[in-house]
Amino acid sequence: PAWGGRGSAPGTPAGRTMGRQSSGGSQDGWSTVGGPARSTNVVVPSRSSREGASGGGGGGGSSSRMTTPVGGSSGRPSAWEQTTPSGDRSNRATPSSGGRGWGAEARAAPEPAATPDPAKIRQGFSNTVKELAFSHNSDDAVHRMREMKVPEQYQAQEFSHMLADVAEQGNSGSRGVCFRFAVRLFTEGVLSKSELVPALDRFFDQTYEELCFDVTSLPKIMLEECLPAFQDLVKDCALTADQHQAYVNRIKK
């Protein structure tokens, strides 16, 4: 058989092709001759390797593998994939940044909800009462409490403690503003209405009698300032008239 001329691989008969036949008649320095080529894998020497070979030198150089599908009738691959030697991953294809498909970067996990700190909640109530007693700015105090987003399981306990703080204020003007502020917490949905009665029960069961030793005028404060202000809670259906009267009776006995 006739052997290929210049550019043919040594030992390759004329008419046999070394891979895909290109429209230009060559594939990166390798001549292709003849009819349709059978798809295969062809190792193509790099330019530096070919120049070293033609110059008589033994220069090295990396090679690239051109991979084609096998079994195509026309010999023309449907796609070419360029890969590099195993040690170099710089040209490896990566998926789009949409976060879908293989190899997508894991999405950032949502931050877990912060665990409520009872000490900070109590401090928030206390600071709000102190500021309100000084400024008499109820709107700002309601806003601050709304921003706190007090979990329901802490509302009864902390509201009961807040009533004691209000009762300890030194003048009736500040106490009156604070008691009306306490009412707004329930009528404006800052605190849950279902927690009002548990809060008042807690105050009278656990705090009231002991607080009377520190604030001797506490019965008068509750009867003349606090419970009259809480009549608005009866109108708002957060407290029944019978419940309101029961608290009045507890103070009078």
Coordinates of N, CA and C in Angstrom, one line a residue, residues 18-230:
M18 N -6.7 9.9 10.4 CA -6.3 9.9 11.8 C -7.3 10.9 12.5
G19 N -8.6 10.5 12.6 CA -9.5 11.4 13.3 C -10.5 12.1 12.3
R20 N -11.1 13.2 12.8 CA -12.1 13.9 12.0 C -11.4 14.6 10.8
Q21 N -12.0 14.5 9.7 CA -11.5 15.3 8.5 C -12.0 16.7 8.6
S22 N -11.1 17.6 8.6 CA -11.6 19.0 8.7 C -11.7 19.6 7.3
S23 N -12.4 20.7 7.3 CA -12.7 21.4 6.0 C -11.4 21.9 5.4
G24 N -10.4 22.2 6.2 CA -9.1 22.7 5.7 C -8.2 21.5 5.3
G25 N -8.6 20.3 5.5 CA -7.7 19.2 5.1 C -6.7 18.8 6.2
S26 N -6.7 19.4 7.3 CA -5.7 19.1 8.3 C -6.3 19.3 9.7
Q27 N -5.8 18.7 10.7 CA -6.2 18.8 12.1 C -5.0 19.1 12.9
D28 N -4.7 20.4 13.1 CA -3.6 20.9 13.9 C -2.3 20.2 13.5
G29 N -2.0 20.2 12.2 CA -0.7 19.7 11.7 C -0.7 18.3 11.2
W30 N -1.8 17.5 11.4 CA -1.9 16.1 10.9 C -2.8 16.1 9.7
S31 N -2.2 15.6 8.6 CA -3.0 15.5 7.3 C -4.0 14.4 7.4
T32 N -5.1 14.6 6.8 CA -6.2 13.6 6.7 C -6.5 13.4 5.2
V33 N -6.6 12.1 4.9 CA -6.8 11.8 3.5 C -8.0 10.8 3.4
G34 N -8.8 10.9 2.3 CA -9.8 9.9 2.0 C -11.2 10.3 2.5
G35 N -12.0 9.2 2.5 CA -13.4 9.3 2.8 C -13.7 9.5 4.2
P36 N -15.0 9.1 4.6 CA -15.4 9.3 5.9 C -14.6 8.7 7.0
A37 N -14.4 9.4 8.0 CA -13.5 8.8 9.1 C -14.4 8.2 10.2
R38 N -13.8 7.2 10.8 CA -14.5 6.6 11.9 C -14.1 7.4 13.2
S39 N -15.2 7.7 13.9 CA -14.9 8.5 15.1 C -14.0 7.7 16.1
T40 N -13.1 8.4 16.6 CA -12.1 7.8 17.6 C -11.5 8.9 18.4
N41 N -10.6 8.5 19.3 CA -9.9 9.5 20.1 C -8.5 9.8 19.5
V42 N -8.2 11.0 19.3 CA -6.9 11.3 18.7 C -6.1 12.2 19.7
V43 N -4.9 11.8 19.9 CA -4.0 12.7 20.7 C -3.3 13.6 19.8
V44 N -3.5 14.9 20.0 CA -2.9 15.9 19.1 C -1.6 16.5 19.8
P45 N -0.5 16.3 19.2 CA 0.7 17.0 19.8 C 0.6 18.5 19.8
S46 N 1.2 19.1 20.8 CA 1.1 20.5 20.9 C 2.1 21.1 19.9
R47 N 2.0 22.4 19.7 CA 2.8 23.1 18.7 C 4.3 23.0 19.1
S48 N 4.6 23.1 20.4 CA 6.0 23.1 20.9 C 6.6 21.7 20.7
S49 N 5.7 20.7 20.8 CA 6.2 19.3 20.6 C 6.5 19.1 19.2
R50 N 5.6 19.6 18.2 CA 5.9 19.3 16.8 C 7.1 20.1 16.3
E51 N 7.2 21.4 16.8 CA 8.4 22.1 16.4 C 9.7 21.5 16.9
G52 N 9.6 20.9 18.2 CA 10.8 20.3 18.7 C 11.1 19.0 17.9
A53 N 10.1 18.3 17.4 CA 10.3 17.1 16.6 C 10.9 17.5 15.3
S54 N 10.4 18.5 14.6 CA 10.9 18.9 13.3 C 12.3 19.4 13.4
G55 N 12.6 20.0 14.5 CA 14.0 20.6 14.7 C 15.0 19.6 15.2
G56 N 14.6 18.4 15.4 CA 15.5 17.4 15.9 C 15.7 17.4 17.4
G57 N 15.0 18.3 18.1 CA 15.1 18.3 19.5 C 14.1 17.4 20.2
G58 N 14.3 17.1 21.4 CA 13.4 16.2 22.2 C 12.5 17.0 23.1
G59 N 12.2 18.2 22.7 CA 11.4 19.1 23.5 C 10.1 18.5 23.9
G60 N 9.7 18.6 25.1 CA 8.4 18.1 25.6 C 7.3 18.9 25.3
G61 N 6.3 19.0 26.1 CA 5.2 19.8 25.9 C 3.9 19.0 26.2
S62 N 2.9 19.7 26.6 CA 1.7 19.0 26.9 C 0.9 18.8 25.7
S63 N 0.0 17.8 25.7 CA -0.9 17.5 24.6 C -2.3 17.7 25.1
S64 N -3.2 17.9 24.1 CA -4.6 18.0 24.4 C -5.4 16.9 23.8
R65 N -6.4 16.3 24.4 CA -7.1 15.2 23.9 C -8.4 15.8 23.3
M66 N -8.7 15.4 22.1 CA -9.9 15.8 21.4 C -10.8 14.6 21.4
T67 N -11.9 14.7 22.1 CA -12.8 13.6 22.3 C -14.0 13.7 21.4
T68 N -14.3 12.6 20.6 CA -15.5 12.7 19.8 C -16.3 11.5 20.1
P69 N -17.6 11.6 19.8 CA -18.5 10.4 20.0 C -18.1 9.3 19.0
V70 N -18.3 8.1 19.5 CA -18.0 6.9 18.7 C -19.2 6.4 18.0
G71 N -19.1 6.0 16.7 CA -20.2 5.3 16.1 C -21.0 6.2 15.2
G72 N -20.6 7.5 15.0 CA -21.3 8.4 14.1 C -21.1 8.0 12.6
S73 N -22.1 8.0 11.9 CA -22.0 7.6 10.5 C -21.2 8.5 9.6
S74 N -21.3 9.8 9.9 CA -20.6 10.8 9.1 C -19.2 11.1 9.6
G75 N -18.8 10.6 10.8 CA -17.5 10.9 11.3 C -17.4 12.3 11.9
R76 N -18.5 13.0 11.8 CA -18.5 14.4 12.4 C -19.1 14.4 13.8
P77 N -18.4 14.7 14.8 CA -18.9 14.7 16.2 C -19.9 15.7 16.4
S78 N -20.8 15.4 17.4 CA -21.8 16.4 17.7 C -21.3 17.5 18.7
A79 N -20.2 17.1 19.3 CA -19.6 18.1 20.3 C -18.2 17.7 20.5
W80 N -17.4 18.7 20.8 CA -16.0 18.5 21.2 C -15.8 19.0 22.6
E81 N -15.1 18.2 23.4 CA -14.8 18.6 24.8 C -13.4 18.8 25.0
Q82 N -12.9 19.9 25.4 CA -11.5 20.2 25.6 C -11.2 19.9 27.0
T83 N -10.2 19.0 27.2 CA -9.8 18.7 28.6 C -8.3 18.9 28.7
T84 N -7.8 19.0 29.9 CA -6.4 19.2 30.1 C -5.8 18.1 30.9
P85 N -4.5 18.0 31.0 CA -3.9 16.9 31.8 C -4.5 16.9 33.2
S86 N -4.4 15.8 33.9 CA -5.1 15.6 35.2 C -4.6 16.6 36.3
G87 N -3.4 17.1 36.1 CA -2.8 18.0 37.1 C -3.3 19.4 37.0
D88 N -3.9 19.7 35.9 CA -4.3 21.1 35.6 C -5.8 21.2 35.5
R89 N -6.5 21.9 36.4 CA -7.9 22.1 36.3 C -8.4 23.5 35.9
S90 N -7.4 24.2 35.4 CA -7.7 25.6 35.1 C -8.7 25.8 34.0
N91 N -8.8 24.9 33.1 CA -9.8 25.1 32.0 C -11.0 24.2 32.1
R92 N -11.2 23.6 33.2 CA -12.4 22.7 33.4 C -13.7 23.6 33.4
A93 N -14.6 23.0 32.7 CA -15.9 23.8 32.5 C -16.6 23.8 33.9
T94 N -17.3 24.9 34.1 CA -18.0 25.0 35.4 C -19.5 25.3 35.0
P95 N -20.4 25.0 35.9 CA -21.8 25.3 35.6 C -22.0 26.8 35.7
S96 N -23.2 27.2 35.2 CA -23.5 28.6 35.3 C -23.8 29.0 36.7
S97 N -23.8 30.3 37.0 CA -23.9 30.8 38.4 C -25.3 30.7 38.9
G98 N -26.2 30.1 38.1 CA -27.6 30.1 38.6 C -27.9 29.2 39.8
G99 N -26.9 28.4 40.1 CA -27.1 27.5 41.3 C -27.8 26.3 41.1
R100 N -28.0 25.9 39.7 CA -28.7 24.7 39.4 C -27.8 23.7 38.8
G101 N -28.1 22.4 38.9 CA -27.3 21.4 38.2 C -26.2 20.9 39.0
W102 N -25.3 20.0 38.4 CA -24.2 19.4 39.1 C -23.2 20.4 39.5
G103 N -22.6 20.2 40.7 CA -21.5 21.0 41.1 C -21.9 22.4 41.5
A104 N -23.1 22.7 41.6 CA -23.5 24.1 42.0 C -23.1 24.4 43.4
E105 N -22.7 25.6 43.7 CA -22.2 26.0 45.0 C -23.4 25.9 45.9
A106 N -23.2 25.4 47.1 CA -24.3 25.3 48.1 C -24.8 26.7 48.4
R107 N -26.1 26.8 48.5 CA -26.6 28.1 48.9 C -26.4 28.4 50.3
A108 N -26.2 29.6 50.7 CA -26.0 30.0 52.1 C -27.2 29.6 52.9
A109 N -27.0 28.8 54.0 CA -28.1 28.4 54.9 C -28.6 29.6 55.6
P110 N -30.0 29.6 55.8 CA -30.5 30.8 56.5 C -30.1 30.8 58.0
E111 N -29.9 31.9 58.5 CA -29.4 32.0 59.9 C -30.5 31.6 60.8
P112 N -30.2 30.8 61.8 CA -31.2 30.3 62.8 C -31.7 31.5 63.6
A113 N -33.0 31.4 63.9 CA -33.6 32.5 64.7 C -32.9 32.6 66.1
A114 N -32.7 33.9 66.5 CA -32.0 34.1 67.8 C -32.9 33.6 68.9
T115 N -32.3 33.0 69.9 CA -33.0 32.5 71.1 C -33.3 33.7 72.0
P116 N -34.6 33.9 72.4 CA -34.9 35.0 73.2 C -34.1 35.0 74.6
D117 N -33.7 36.2 75.0 CA -33.0 36.4 76.2 C -33.9 37.0 77.2
P118 N -34.4 36.3 78.2 CA -35.3 36.9 79.2 C -34.8 38.1 79.9
A119 N -33.5 38.1 80.2 CA -32.9 39.3 80.9 C -33.0 40.5 80.0
K120 N -32.7 40.4 78.7 CA -32.8 41.5 77.8 C -34.2 42.0 77.6
I121 N -35.2 41.1 77.6 CA -36.6 41.4 77.5 C -37.0 42.3 78.7
R122 N -36.6 41.8 79.9 CA -37.0 42.5 81.2 C -36.3 43.9 81.2
Q123 N -35.1 44.0 80.7 CA -34.4 45.2 80.7 C -35.0 46.2 79.7
G124 N -35.6 45.6 78.6 CA -36.3 46.5 77.6 C -37.5 47.1 78.2
F125 N -38.3 46.3 78.9 CA -39.5 46.8 79.6 C -39.1 47.9 80.6
S126 N -38.1 47.6 81.4 CA -37.7 48.6 82.5 C -37.2 49.9 81.9
N127 N -36.4 49.8 80.8 CA -35.9 51.0 80.2 C -37.0 51.8 79.6
T128 N -37.9 51.2 79.0 CA -39.1 51.9 78.4 C -39.9 52.6 79.4
V129 N -40.1 52.0 80.5 CA -40.9 52.7 81.6 C -40.1 53.9 82.1
K130 N -38.8 53.8 82.4 CA -38.0 54.9 82.9 C -38.0 56.0 81.9
E131 N -37.9 55.7 80.6 CA -37.9 56.8 79.6 C -39.2 57.5 79.5
L132 N -40.3 56.6 79.5 CA -41.7 57.2 79.4 C -42.0 58.1 80.6
A133 N -41.6 57.7 81.8 CA -41.8 58.5 83.0 C -41.2 59.8 82.9
F134 N -40.1 59.9 82.2 CA -39.4 61.2 82.0 C -39.9 62.0 80.9
S135 N -40.2 61.3 79.7 CA -40.6 62.1 78.5 C -42.1 62.2 78.3
H136 N -42.9 61.3 78.9 CA -44.3 61.2 78.7 C -44.7 61.1 77.2
N137 N -43.8 60.5 76.4 CA -44.0 60.3 75.0 C -44.5 58.8 74.8
S138 N -45.8 58.6 74.9 CA -46.4 57.3 74.8 C -46.2 56.6 73.4
D139 N -46.3 57.4 72.4 CA -46.2 56.9 71.0 C -44.8 56.3 70.8
D140 N -43.8 57.0 71.3 CA -42.4 56.4 71.2 C -42.3 55.1 72.0
A141 N -42.9 55.1 73.2 CA -42.8 53.9 74.0 C -43.5 52.7 73.4
V142 N -44.6 53.0 72.8 CA -45.3 51.9 72.2 C -44.5 51.3 71.0
H143 N -43.9 52.3 70.2 CA -43.1 51.9 69.1 C -41.9 51.0 69.6
R144 N -41.3 51.4 70.6 CA -40.1 50.7 71.1 C -40.5 49.3 71.6
M145 N -41.7 49.1 72.2 CA -42.1 47.8 72.6 C -42.5 47.0 71.4
R146 N -43.1 47.6 70.4 CA -43.4 46.8 69.2 C -42.2 46.3 68.5
E147 N -41.1 47.1 68.5 CA -39.9 46.7 67.9 C -39.2 45.5 68.7
M148 N -39.5 45.4 69.9 CA -38.9 44.3 70.7 C -39.5 42.9 70.3
K149 N -40.7 42.9 69.8 CA -41.4 41.6 69.4 C -41.2 40.6 70.5
V150 N -41.8 40.9 71.7 CA -41.7 40.0 72.8 C -42.4 38.7 72.6
P151 N -41.8 37.6 72.7 CA -42.5 36.3 72.5 C -43.6 36.1 73.5
E152 N -44.7 35.5 73.1 CA -45.9 35.4 73.9 C -45.6 34.8 75.3
Q153 N -44.7 33.8 75.3 CA -44.5 33.0 76.5 C -43.8 33.9 77.6
Y154 N -43.3 35.1 77.2 CA -42.7 36.0 78.2 C -43.6 37.2 78.6
Q155 N -44.7 37.3 77.9 CA -45.5 38.6 78.0 C -46.1 38.7 79.4
A156 N -46.8 37.7 79.9 CA -47.5 37.8 81.2 C -46.5 38.1 82.3
Q157 N -45.4 37.4 82.3 CA -44.4 37.6 83.4 C -43.8 39.0 83.4
E158 N -43.4 39.4 82.2 CA -42.8 40.8 82.1 C -43.8 41.9 82.3
F159 N -45.0 41.7 81.8 CA -46.0 42.8 82.1 C -46.3 42.9 83.6
S160 N -46.4 41.8 84.3 CA -46.6 41.9 85.7 C -45.4 42.6 86.4
H161 N -44.2 42.3 86.0 CA -43.0 43.0 86.5 C -43.1 44.5 86.2
M162 N -43.6 44.8 85.0 CA -43.6 46.2 84.6 C -44.6 47.0 85.4
L163 N -45.7 46.4 85.8 CA -46.7 47.1 86.7 C -46.1 47.5 88.0
A164 N -45.2 46.6 88.5 CA -44.5 47.0 89.8 C -43.6 48.2 89.5
D165 N -42.9 48.2 88.4 CA -42.0 49.4 88.1 C -42.8 50.6 88.0
V166 N -44.0 50.6 87.4 CA -44.9 51.8 87.2 C -45.3 52.2 88.6
A167 N -45.8 51.3 89.4 CA -46.3 51.7 90.8 C -45.2 52.4 91.6
E168 N -43.9 52.1 91.3 CA -42.8 52.6 92.1 C -42.4 54.0 91.6
Q169 N -43.0 54.5 90.6 CA -42.7 55.8 90.1 C -43.1 56.9 91.1
G170 N -42.4 58.0 91.3 CA -42.5 58.9 92.4 C -43.7 59.8 92.3
N171 N -44.3 60.1 91.1 CA -45.3 61.0 91.1 C -46.5 60.5 90.3
S172 N -47.7 61.0 90.6 CA -48.9 60.5 89.9 C -49.0 60.8 88.5
G173 N -48.4 61.9 88.0 CA -48.4 62.2 86.6 C -47.7 61.2 85.8
S174 N -46.5 60.8 86.2 CA -45.7 59.8 85.5 C -46.4 58.4 85.5
R175 N -47.0 58.1 86.7 CA -47.7 56.8 86.8 C -48.9 56.8 85.9
G176 N -49.6 57.9 85.8 CA -50.8 57.9 85.0 C -50.4 57.6 83.5
V177 N -49.4 58.3 83.0 CA -48.9 58.1 81.6 C -48.5 56.6 81.4
C178 N -47.8 56.1 82.4 CA -47.4 54.7 82.2 C -48.5 53.7 82.3
F179 N -49.5 53.9 83.1 CA -50.7 53.0 83.2 C -51.4 53.0 81.8
R180 N -51.6 54.2 81.3 CA -52.3 54.3 80.0 C -51.5 53.7 78.9
F181 N -50.2 53.8 79.0 CA -49.3 53.1 78.0 C -49.5 51.6 78.1
A182 N -49.6 51.1 79.4 CA -49.8 49.7 79.6 C -51.1 49.2 78.9
V183 N -52.1 50.0 79.0 CA -53.4 49.7 78.3 C -53.2 49.6 76.8
R184 N -52.4 50.5 76.2 CA -52.2 50.6 74.8 C -51.4 49.3 74.2
L185 N -50.6 48.8 75.1 CA -49.9 47.6 74.6 C -50.9 46.5 74.2
F186 N -52.0 46.4 74.9 CA -53.0 45.3 74.6 C -54.0 45.8 73.5
T187 N -54.4 47.0 73.6 CA -55.4 47.5 72.7 C -54.9 47.7 71.3
E188 N -53.6 47.9 71.2 CA -52.9 48.1 69.9 C -52.2 46.9 69.4
G189 N -52.3 45.8 70.1 CA -51.8 44.5 69.6 C -50.3 44.3 69.8
V190 N -49.7 45.1 70.6 CA -48.3 44.9 70.9 C -48.1 43.6 71.7
L191 N -49.0 43.4 72.7 CA -49.0 42.2 73.5 C -50.3 41.5 73.2
S192 N -50.3 40.2 73.4 CA -51.5 39.4 73.2 C -52.5 39.6 74.3
K193 N -53.8 39.8 73.9 CA -54.8 40.0 74.9 C -55.0 38.8 75.8
S194 N -54.7 37.6 75.3 CA -54.8 36.4 76.0 C -53.9 36.3 77.2
E195 N -52.9 37.2 77.2 CA -51.9 37.2 78.3 C -52.2 38.2 79.4
L196 N -53.2 39.0 79.2 CA -53.5 40.1 80.2 C -54.0 39.5 81.5
V197 N -54.9 38.6 81.5 CA -55.4 38.1 82.8 C -54.3 37.3 83.5
P198 N -53.6 36.4 82.8 CA -52.4 35.7 83.5 C -51.4 36.7 84.1
A199 N -51.2 37.9 83.4 CA -50.3 38.9 83.9 C -50.8 39.5 85.2
L200 N -52.1 39.9 85.2 CA -52.7 40.5 86.4 C -52.8 39.5 87.6
D201 N -53.1 38.2 87.3 CA -53.1 37.2 88.3 C -51.7 37.1 88.9
R202 N -50.8 37.1 88.1 CA -49.4 36.9 88.6 C -49.0 38.1 89.5
F203 N -49.4 39.3 89.0 CA -49.1 40.5 89.8 C -49.7 40.4 91.2
F204 N -51.0 40.1 91.3 CA -51.7 40.1 92.6 C -51.3 38.9 93.4
D205 N -51.0 37.8 92.8 CA -50.6 36.5 93.5 C -49.2 36.6 94.1
Q206 N -48.3 37.1 93.3 CA -46.8 37.0 93.6 C -46.1 38.3 94.0
T207 N -46.7 39.4 93.6 CA -46.0 40.7 93.8 C -46.7 41.7 94.7
Y208 N -48.0 41.7 94.6 CA -48.7 42.8 95.3 C -48.5 43.0 96.8
E209 N -48.6 41.9 97.5 CA -48.5 42.0 99.0 C -47.1 42.4 99.4
E210 N -46.1 41.8 98.8 CA -44.7 42.2 99.1 C -44.4 43.6 98.7
L211 N -44.9 44.1 97.6 CA -44.7 45.4 97.1 C -45.3 46.5 98.1
C212 N -46.4 46.1 98.7 CA -47.0 47.0 99.7 C -46.1 47.4 100.8
F213 N -45.1 46.6 101.1 CA -44.1 47.0 102.2 C -43.2 48.1 101.6
D214 N -42.9 48.1 100.4 CA -42.0 49.1 99.8 C -42.8 50.4 99.3
V215 N -44.0 50.2 98.8 CA -44.8 51.3 98.4 C -46.1 51.2 99.2
T216 N -46.1 52.0 100.3 CA -47.2 51.9 101.3 C -48.5 52.4 100.7
S217 N -48.4 53.3 99.7 CA -49.6 53.8 99.0 C -50.1 52.9 97.9
L218 N -49.6 51.7 97.7 CA -49.9 50.9 96.6 C -51.4 50.6 96.5
P219 N -52.2 50.3 97.5 CA -53.6 50.1 97.4 C -54.3 51.3 96.8
K220 N -53.9 52.5 97.2 CA -54.6 53.7 96.7 C -54.2 53.9 95.2
I221 N -52.9 53.6 94.9 CA -52.4 53.8 93.5 C -53.2 52.8 92.6
M222 N -53.4 51.6 93.0 CA -54.1 50.6 92.2 C -55.6 51.0 92.0
L223 N -56.2 51.4 93.1 CA -57.7 51.7 93.0 C -58.0 53.1 92.3
E224 N -57.1 54.0 92.5 CA -57.4 55.4 91.9 C -56.7 55.7 90.6
E225 N -55.6 54.9 90.3 CA -54.9 55.2 89.0 C -54.9 54.0 88.0
C226 N -54.5 52.9 88.5 CA -54.3 51.7 87.6 C -55.6 51.2 87.1
L227 N -56.5 50.7 88.0 CA -57.7 50.0 87.6 C -58.7 51.0 86.9
P228 N -58.8 52.2 87.2 CA -59.6 53.1 86.3 C -59.1 53.2 84.9
A229 N -57.7 53.2 84.8 CA -57.2 53.2 83.4 C -57.5 51.9 82.7
F230 N -57.6 50.8 83.4 CA -57.8 49.5 82.8 C -59.3 49.3 82.4

